[in-house]
Amino acid sequence: MLLRSTLTAASLAFVAMPAFADPVTIQHAQGELTLDATPEKVLVMDINTLDNFAALGLTPAGVPKGNLHGPAAVFDTDEFINVGTLFEPDLEAINAAEADLMIVGGRSARAYPAVSEIVPTIDMSFDNGNLFDDVEKNLTTLGNLFGVEDRAAELVADLQARREAVKAAAEGKGTAVVLVTNAGNLGTYGPVSRLGWIFTDLGFTPLEENIDDRFHGGDAISFEYVLERNPDYVFVLDRDAGVGNADNTGAAAALLDNDLFNQTTAAQNGHVIYLDPYSAYITFGGYNALVTLTDQIMAGIQ
């Protein structure tokens, strides 16, 4: 007997479905989509979703080739259809693929109007200020879509445990700042930035609330400012390495190795934590990236 179910992405976290025998309507960032069966041929333009696919043991049919690193690099081969880039879909290839589902999100979300005219599409974008909850919901949604609910539940439980462990360890640790190095320049990210989850989800106290970090390199600051505000902890993102403009050979550390920065409480106490650039800047909405980042943060504050 077939029953029609209408579920939000959030409610999918609590309702397990039998391998999608029943039509299901999924609410997503740009609307809703009803699927009549479990999608078999899936194209993925979202780099964070590819990270989650790798964690869940799922295999897409098509990916944005040329910018896949870390766990998602296994999908950057001739076996997979090239659906374009993170910013520009290859509409001809997408049309020819005759896929059951397309997933966009983040950088590729702008492609939704065009690709949704060709193939059923959902947008798995997330809120930087509510990162862990949104990633957990996305994992659960994917688990229920593709019949890997148990694996998704394991990953969600692990992320929840990691968040609580870091929050407990961070309590009473003082102030923290996220520094961004970009082409030899210094900037900072605040509580509403792509790294805002360090404050909103993990509980670190921001050095400054009023930060204009709309730009790639964050809000420009000086080392005099950093010393004056004197944070207890410093998280460092090398944006050049994150976007592939430089390999991670210590450019950020070299920039920070100066008399002013070395006088800060964080530097003197060894509380300067260099985040994995690709995980922190590109794939932080994926399970594997968050495992890498929480491991680094926990190691740096213990």
mmCIF file of C-alpha atoms in Angstrom:
data_model
loop_
_atom_site.group_PDB
_atom_site.id
_atom_site.type_symbol
_atom_site.label_atom_id
_atom_site.label_comp_id
_atom_site.label_asym_id
_atom_site.label_seq_id
_atom_site.Cartn_x
_atom_site.Cartn_y
_atom_site.Cartn_z
ATOM 1 C CA MET A 1 0.000 0.000 0.000
ATOM 2 C CA LEU A 2 1.442 3.378 -1.014
ATOM 3 C CA LEU A 3 1.060 6.355 1.277
ATOM 4 C CA ARG A 4 2.021 9.921 0.337
ATOM 5 C CA SER A 5 4.291 11.584 2.900
ATOM 6 C CA THR A 6 5.057 15.301 3.063
ATOM 7 C CA LEU A 7 8.186 15.907 5.128
ATOM 8 C CA THR A 8 10.469 18.828 5.754
ATOM 9 C CA ALA A 9 14.229 18.307 5.742
ATOM 10 C CA ALA A 10 14.106 18.693 9.515
ATOM 11 C CA SER A 11 11.366 16.108 9.997
ATOM 12 C CA LEU A 12 13.287 13.631 7.860
ATOM 13 C CA ALA A 13 15.641 13.491 10.815
ATOM 14 C CA PHE A 14 12.972 11.683 12.789
ATOM 15 C CA VAL A 15 11.065 9.629 10.211
ATOM 16 C CA ALA A 16 12.691 6.676 8.512
ATOM 17 C CA MET A 17 11.293 5.745 5.093
ATOM 18 C CA PRO A 18 11.436 2.302 3.453
ATOM 19 C CA ALA A 19 13.944 2.993 0.704
ATOM 20 C CA PHE A 20 11.602 5.583 -0.793
ATOM 21 C CA ALA A 21 8.811 3.327 -1.984
ATOM 22 C CA ASP A 22 6.442 6.206 -1.145
ATOM 23 C CA PRO A 23 6.508 9.662 -2.754
ATOM 24 C CA VAL A 24 8.133 12.210 -0.473
ATOM 25 C CA THR A 25 8.170 15.999 -0.631
ATOM 26 C CA ILE A 26 11.407 17.577 0.575
ATOM 27 C CA GLN A 27 11.510 21.212 1.639
ATOM 28 C CA HIS A 28 14.861 22.736 0.694
ATOM 29 C CA ALA A 29 16.554 26.131 0.546
ATOM 30 C CA GLN A 30 14.834 27.198 -2.683
ATOM 31 C CA GLY A 31 11.503 25.421 -2.568
ATOM 32 C CA GLU A 32 10.286 21.860 -2.399
ATOM 33 C CA LEU A 33 10.590 18.727 -4.485
ATOM 34 C CA THR A 34 8.445 15.590 -4.573
ATOM 35 C CA LEU A 35 10.197 12.367 -5.549
ATOM 36 C CA ASP A 36 8.255 9.250 -6.480
ATOM 37 C CA ALA A 37 11.115 6.806 -5.944
ATOM 38 C CA THR A 38 14.617 6.561 -4.604
ATOM 39 C CA PRO A 39 16.910 8.514 -6.966
ATOM 40 C CA GLU A 40 19.377 6.210 -8.690
ATOM 41 C CA LYS A 41 21.304 8.553 -10.999
ATOM 42 C CA VAL A 42 22.339 11.621 -9.015
ATOM 43 C CA LEU A 43 24.357 14.641 -10.094
ATOM 44 C CA VAL A 44 26.021 16.691 -7.351
ATOM 45 C CA MET A 45 27.268 20.252 -7.841
ATOM 46 C CA ASP A 46 27.708 20.993 -4.126
ATOM 47 C CA ILE A 47 31.191 20.343 -2.739
ATOM 48 C CA ASN A 48 29.865 19.901 0.811
ATOM 49 C CA THR A 49 27.349 17.296 -0.325
ATOM 50 C CA LEU A 50 30.159 15.403 -2.048
ATOM 51 C CA ASP A 51 32.013 15.323 1.274
ATOM 52 C CA ASN A 52 28.866 13.888 2.858
ATOM 53 C CA PHE A 53 28.439 11.402 0.000
ATOM 54 C CA ALA A 54 31.951 10.117 0.684
ATOM 55 C CA ALA A 55 31.202 9.810 4.399
ATOM 56 C CA LEU A 56 27.943 7.965 3.749
ATOM 57 C CA GLY A 57 29.447 5.617 1.168
ATOM 58 C CA LEU A 58 27.313 7.036 -1.654
ATOM 59 C CA THR A 59 28.435 7.454 -5.258
ATOM 60 C CA PRO A 60 27.193 10.268 -7.526
ATOM 61 C CA ALA A 61 26.905 9.949 -11.299
ATOM 62 C CA GLY A 62 28.209 13.446 -12.009
ATOM 63 C CA VAL A 63 30.351 16.031 -10.232
ATOM 64 C CA PRO A 64 32.019 19.421 -10.827
ATOM 65 C CA LYS A 65 35.477 18.240 -11.822
ATOM 66 C CA GLY A 66 38.798 19.969 -11.282
ATOM 67 C CA ASN A 67 38.331 21.293 -7.751
ATOM 68 C CA LEU A 68 37.803 18.148 -5.711
ATOM 69 C CA HIS A 69 40.198 17.447 -2.864
ATOM 70 C CA GLY A 70 40.161 15.438 0.325
ATOM 71 C CA PRO A 71 37.647 12.566 0.544
ATOM 72 C CA ALA A 72 35.678 13.900 -2.463
ATOM 73 C CA ALA A 73 38.746 13.553 -4.714
ATOM 74 C CA VAL A 74 37.741 9.934 -5.376
ATOM 75 C CA PHE A 75 34.959 11.332 -7.583
ATOM 76 C CA ASP A 76 37.312 13.359 -9.805
ATOM 77 C CA THR A 77 37.887 10.659 -12.432
ATOM 78 C CA ASP A 78 36.648 9.807 -15.933
ATOM 79 C CA GLU A 79 34.113 7.454 -14.377
ATOM 80 C CA PHE A 80 31.947 10.441 -13.460
ATOM 81 C CA ILE A 81 30.068 12.892 -15.668
ATOM 82 C CA ASN A 82 31.501 16.412 -15.624
ATOM 83 C CA VAL A 83 28.562 18.687 -14.730
ATOM 84 C CA GLY A 84 30.612 21.897 -14.937
ATOM 85 C CA THR A 85 32.218 23.893 -12.146
ATOM 86 C CA LEU A 86 31.016 24.974 -8.725
ATOM 87 C CA PHE A 87 29.959 28.271 -10.301
ATOM 88 C CA GLU A 88 28.972 27.365 -13.869
ATOM 89 C CA PRO A 89 26.869 24.297 -14.741
ATOM 90 C CA ASP A 90 27.387 22.452 -18.017
ATOM 91 C CA LEU A 91 23.738 22.447 -19.050
ATOM 92 C CA GLU A 92 24.332 20.254 -22.100
ATOM 93 C CA ALA A 93 26.031 17.553 -20.036
ATOM 94 C CA ILE A 94 23.355 17.782 -17.356
ATOM 95 C CA ASN A 95 20.585 17.438 -19.934
ATOM 96 C CA ALA A 96 22.302 14.496 -21.639
ATOM 97 C CA ALA A 97 22.759 12.692 -18.307
ATOM 98 C CA GLU A 98 18.991 12.202 -17.863
ATOM 99 C CA ALA A 99 19.523 12.018 -14.106
ATOM 100 C CA ASP A 100 16.923 11.415 -11.408
ATOM 101 C CA LEU A 101 18.190 14.166 -9.104
ATOM 102 C CA MET A 102 20.563 17.125 -8.993
ATOM 103 C CA ILE A 103 21.913 18.509 -5.710
ATOM 104 C CA VAL A 104 23.215 22.078 -5.507
ATOM 105 C CA GLY A 105 24.240 24.166 -2.519
ATOM 106 C CA GLY A 106 26.549 26.939 -1.389
ATOM 107 C CA ARG A 107 28.572 28.205 -4.332
ATOM 108 C CA SER A 108 26.455 26.262 -6.821
ATOM 109 C CA ALA A 109 23.093 27.380 -5.393
ATOM 110 C CA ARG A 110 22.901 30.141 -7.992
ATOM 111 C CA ALA A 111 22.615 27.437 -10.659
ATOM 112 C CA TYR A 112 19.314 26.201 -9.216
ATOM 113 C CA PRO A 113 16.966 28.137 -11.560
ATOM 114 C CA ALA A 114 18.723 26.815 -14.663
ATOM 115 C CA VAL A 115 19.356 23.205 -13.647
ATOM 116 C CA SER A 116 15.955 22.704 -12.013
ATOM 117 C CA GLU A 117 14.400 23.266 -15.440
ATOM 118 C CA ILE A 118 16.312 20.199 -16.667
ATOM 119 C CA VAL A 119 16.392 17.773 -13.751
ATOM 120 C CA PRO A 120 14.618 17.542 -10.357
ATOM 121 C CA THR A 121 16.841 19.581 -8.026
ATOM 122 C CA ILE A 122 17.261 20.291 -4.323
ATOM 123 C CA ASP A 123 19.414 22.971 -2.707
ATOM 124 C CA MET A 124 21.295 21.720 0.377
ATOM 125 C CA SER A 125 22.744 25.090 1.360
ATOM 126 C CA PHE A 126 23.231 25.648 5.082
ATOM 127 C CA ASP A 127 23.382 28.508 7.582
ATOM 128 C CA ASN A 128 26.931 29.275 8.764
ATOM 129 C CA GLY A 129 25.548 30.360 12.137
ATOM 130 C CA ASN A 130 23.709 27.067 12.585
ATOM 131 C CA LEU A 131 26.255 24.857 10.895
ATOM 132 C CA PHE A 132 26.242 21.677 12.941
ATOM 133 C CA ASP A 133 22.443 21.415 13.065
ATOM 134 C CA ASP A 134 22.169 22.010 9.327
ATOM 135 C CA VAL A 135 24.907 19.521 8.445
ATOM 136 C CA GLU A 136 23.258 16.949 10.686
ATOM 137 C CA LYS A 137 19.904 17.546 8.951
ATOM 138 C CA ASN A 138 21.535 17.237 5.543
ATOM 139 C CA LEU A 139 23.189 13.958 6.518
ATOM 140 C CA THR A 140 19.881 12.607 7.763
ATOM 141 C CA THR A 141 18.076 13.723 4.612
ATOM 142 C CA LEU A 142 20.660 11.986 2.424
ATOM 143 C CA GLY A 143 20.501 8.895 4.597
ATOM 144 C CA ASN A 144 16.752 8.650 4.177
ATOM 145 C CA LEU A 145 16.846 9.456 0.466
ATOM 146 C CA PHE A 146 19.324 6.695 -0.307
ATOM 147 C CA GLY A 147 18.537 4.060 2.298
ATOM 148 C CA VAL A 148 21.613 4.543 4.487
ATOM 149 C CA GLU A 149 19.754 5.791 7.551
ATOM 150 C CA ASP A 150 21.870 3.851 10.043
ATOM 151 C CA ARG A 151 25.130 5.223 8.686
ATOM 152 C CA ALA A 152 23.715 8.755 8.692
ATOM 153 C CA ALA A 153 22.601 8.333 12.305
ATOM 154 C CA GLU A 154 26.128 7.260 13.273
ATOM 155 C CA LEU A 155 27.641 10.334 11.637
ATOM 156 C CA VAL A 156 25.091 12.658 13.232
ATOM 157 C CA ALA A 157 25.745 11.185 16.674
ATOM 158 C CA ASP A 158 29.475 11.616 16.154
ATOM 159 C CA LEU A 159 29.100 15.285 15.174
ATOM 160 C CA GLN A 160 26.878 15.932 18.173
ATOM 161 C CA ALA A 161 29.423 14.338 20.492
ATOM 162 C CA ARG A 162 32.258 16.338 18.941
ATOM 163 C CA ARG A 163 30.403 19.616 19.300
ATOM 164 C CA GLU A 164 29.607 18.998 22.949
ATOM 165 C CA ALA A 165 33.165 17.875 23.710
ATOM 166 C CA VAL A 166 34.704 20.996 22.170
ATOM 167 C CA LYS A 167 32.132 23.264 23.867
ATOM 168 C CA ALA A 168 32.971 21.755 27.233
ATOM 169 C CA ALA A 169 36.702 22.120 26.612
ATOM 170 C CA ALA A 170 36.298 25.717 25.381
ATOM 171 C CA GLU A 171 34.339 26.897 28.404
ATOM 172 C CA GLY A 172 36.233 29.531 30.356
ATOM 173 C CA LYS A 173 39.102 29.659 27.851
ATOM 174 C CA GLY A 174 38.820 33.419 27.273
ATOM 175 C CA THR A 175 38.515 35.235 23.972
ATOM 176 C CA ALA A 176 39.234 33.916 20.500
ATOM 177 C CA VAL A 177 39.777 35.406 17.057
ATOM 178 C CA VAL A 178 39.792 33.914 13.563
ATOM 179 C CA LEU A 179 42.616 35.351 11.459
ATOM 180 C CA VAL A 180 42.605 35.030 7.670
ATOM 181 C CA THR A 181 45.799 35.349 5.654
ATOM 182 C CA ASN A 182 45.220 36.216 2.017
ATOM 183 C CA ALA A 183 47.974 37.159 -0.448
ATOM 184 C CA GLY A 184 50.148 38.494 2.354
ATOM 185 C CA ASN A 185 47.321 40.453 3.966
ATOM 186 C CA LEU A 186 45.721 39.948 7.366
ATOM 187 C CA GLY A 187 41.986 39.880 8.051
ATOM 188 C CA THR A 188 39.511 38.471 10.531
ATOM 189 C CA TYR A 189 36.230 36.574 10.394
ATOM 190 C CA GLY A 190 33.472 37.191 12.934
ATOM 191 C CA PRO A 191 30.495 35.329 14.418
ATOM 192 C CA VAL A 192 28.373 35.559 11.237
ATOM 193 C CA SER A 193 31.092 34.511 8.775
ATOM 194 C CA ARG A 194 31.817 31.136 7.183
ATOM 195 C CA LEU A 195 33.797 30.336 10.337
ATOM 196 C CA GLY A 196 31.207 31.840 12.670
ATOM 197 C CA TRP A 197 30.353 28.327 13.867
ATOM 198 C CA ILE A 198 33.515 28.422 15.980
ATOM 199 C CA PHE A 199 31.653 30.945 18.109
ATOM 200 C CA THR A 200 27.982 30.033 17.643
ATOM 201 C CA ASP A 201 28.281 26.233 17.731
ATOM 202 C CA LEU A 202 31.469 25.595 19.698
ATOM 203 C CA GLY A 203 31.051 28.367 22.250
ATOM 204 C CA PHE A 204 34.257 30.370 21.916
ATOM 205 C CA THR A 205 33.943 34.025 22.959
ATOM 206 C CA PRO A 206 34.619 36.336 19.992
ATOM 207 C CA LEU A 207 37.234 39.017 20.394
ATOM 208 C CA GLU A 208 35.037 41.420 18.439
ATOM 209 C CA GLU A 209 31.356 41.273 17.462
ATOM 210 C CA ASN A 210 31.259 44.178 14.996
ATOM 211 C CA ILE A 211 33.239 42.782 12.069
ATOM 212 C CA ASP A 212 32.665 43.563 8.395
ATOM 213 C CA ASP A 213 33.815 40.256 6.924
ATOM 214 C CA ARG A 214 31.891 40.275 3.652
ATOM 215 C CA PHE A 215 35.116 40.044 1.688
ATOM 216 C CA HIS A 216 37.184 36.953 0.827
ATOM 217 C CA GLY A 217 40.008 38.030 3.114
ATOM 218 C CA GLY A 218 37.730 38.997 5.981
ATOM 219 C CA ASP A 219 37.747 42.387 7.691
ATOM 220 C CA ALA A 220 41.228 43.894 7.238
ATOM 221 C CA ILE A 221 43.098 44.361 10.509
ATOM 222 C CA SER A 222 46.650 45.067 11.665
ATOM 223 C CA PHE A 223 48.976 43.191 13.970
ATOM 224 C CA GLU A 224 48.842 46.232 16.256
ATOM 225 C CA TYR A 225 45.103 45.628 16.593
ATOM 226 C CA VAL A 226 45.633 41.943 17.386
ATOM 227 C CA LEU A 227 48.177 42.764 20.091
ATOM 228 C CA GLU A 228 45.993 45.515 21.544
ATOM 229 C CA ARG A 229 42.973 43.208 21.823
ATOM 230 C CA ASN A 230 45.254 40.330 22.884
ATOM 231 C CA PRO A 231 43.167 37.170 22.292
ATOM 232 C CA ASP A 232 43.633 34.027 24.346
ATOM 233 C CA TYR A 233 43.188 31.793 21.291
ATOM 234 C CA VAL A 234 43.838 32.383 17.610
ATOM 235 C CA PHE A 235 42.422 30.267 14.785
ATOM 236 C CA VAL A 236 44.259 30.766 11.497
ATOM 237 C CA LEU A 237 42.917 30.198 7.986
ATOM 238 C CA ASP A 238 45.318 30.380 5.041
ATOM 239 C CA ARG A 239 42.865 31.346 2.298
ATOM 240 C CA ASP A 240 45.480 31.049 -0.460
ATOM 241 C CA ALA A 241 46.029 27.404 0.419
ATOM 242 C CA GLY A 242 42.288 26.865 0.795
ATOM 243 C CA VAL A 243 41.511 27.924 -2.774
ATOM 244 C CA GLY A 244 44.571 26.235 -4.244
ATOM 245 C CA ASN A 245 46.598 29.380 -4.968
ATOM 246 C CA ALA A 246 49.417 28.133 -2.759
ATOM 247 C CA ASP A 247 50.245 24.854 -1.144
ATOM 248 C CA ASN A 248 50.200 24.720 2.625
ATOM 249 C CA THR A 249 53.914 25.194 3.215
ATOM 250 C CA GLY A 250 53.708 27.695 6.050
ATOM 251 C CA ALA A 251 52.931 31.024 4.360
ATOM 252 C CA ALA A 252 50.415 31.894 7.070
ATOM 253 C CA ALA A 253 52.823 30.951 9.852
ATOM 254 C CA ALA A 254 55.562 33.031 8.236
ATOM 255 C CA LEU A 255 53.264 36.063 8.076
ATOM 256 C CA LEU A 256 52.334 35.701 11.743
ATOM 257 C CA ASP A 257 55.938 35.231 12.862
ATOM 258 C CA ASN A 258 56.638 38.828 13.859
ATOM 259 C CA ASP A 259 57.410 40.759 17.026
ATOM 260 C CA LEU A 260 53.886 42.107 17.479
ATOM 261 C CA PHE A 261 52.012 38.842 17.083
ATOM 262 C CA ASN A 262 54.548 36.912 19.126
ATOM 263 C CA GLN A 263 53.758 39.146 22.111
ATOM 264 C CA THR A 264 50.108 38.074 22.214
ATOM 265 C CA THR A 265 48.866 35.799 24.965
ATOM 266 C CA ALA A 266 47.804 33.232 22.373
ATOM 267 C CA ALA A 267 51.244 33.078 20.766
ATOM 268 C CA GLN A 268 53.119 32.954 24.051
ATOM 269 C CA ASN A 269 50.902 30.167 25.381
ATOM 270 C CA GLY A 270 50.988 28.114 22.190
ATOM 271 C CA HIS A 271 47.303 28.712 21.531
ATOM 272 C CA VAL A 272 47.571 29.434 17.803
ATOM 273 C CA ILE A 273 45.620 26.810 15.858
ATOM 274 C CA TYR A 274 46.195 26.499 12.107
ATOM 275 C CA LEU A 275 43.024 25.098 10.558
ATOM 276 C CA ASP A 276 43.142 22.800 7.548
ATOM 277 C CA PRO A 277 42.691 25.369 4.747
ATOM 278 C CA TYR A 278 40.522 23.331 2.379
ATOM 279 C CA SER A 279 38.275 22.005 5.138
ATOM 280 C CA ALA A 280 37.885 25.425 6.761
ATOM 281 C CA TYR A 281 37.318 27.456 3.604
ATOM 282 C CA ILE A 282 35.684 25.102 1.100
ATOM 283 C CA THR A 283 34.104 21.951 2.576
ATOM 284 C CA PHE A 284 33.244 22.971 6.145
ATOM 285 C CA GLY A 285 29.621 21.941 5.513
ATOM 286 C CA GLY A 286 30.651 18.303 5.160
ATOM 287 C CA TYR A 287 31.071 15.604 7.788
ATOM 288 C CA ASN A 288 34.686 14.754 6.968
ATOM 289 C CA ALA A 289 35.728 18.402 7.036
ATOM 290 C CA LEU A 290 34.106 18.940 10.429
ATOM 291 C CA VAL A 291 35.865 15.860 11.794
ATOM 292 C CA THR A 292 39.206 17.282 10.644
ATOM 293 C CA LEU A 293 38.468 20.730 12.063
ATOM 294 C CA THR A 294 37.099 19.599 15.422
ATOM 295 C CA ASP A 295 40.101 17.297 15.843
ATOM 296 C CA GLN A 296 42.442 20.236 15.215
ATOM 297 C CA ILE A 297 40.536 22.547 17.540
ATOM 298 C CA MET A 298 40.326 20.011 20.352
ATOM 299 C CA ALA A 299 44.034 19.237 20.081
ATOM 300 C CA GLY A 300 44.821 22.953 20.219
ATOM 301 C CA ILE A 301 42.824 23.791 23.342
ATOM 302 C CA GLN A 302 43.643 20.815 25.541
#
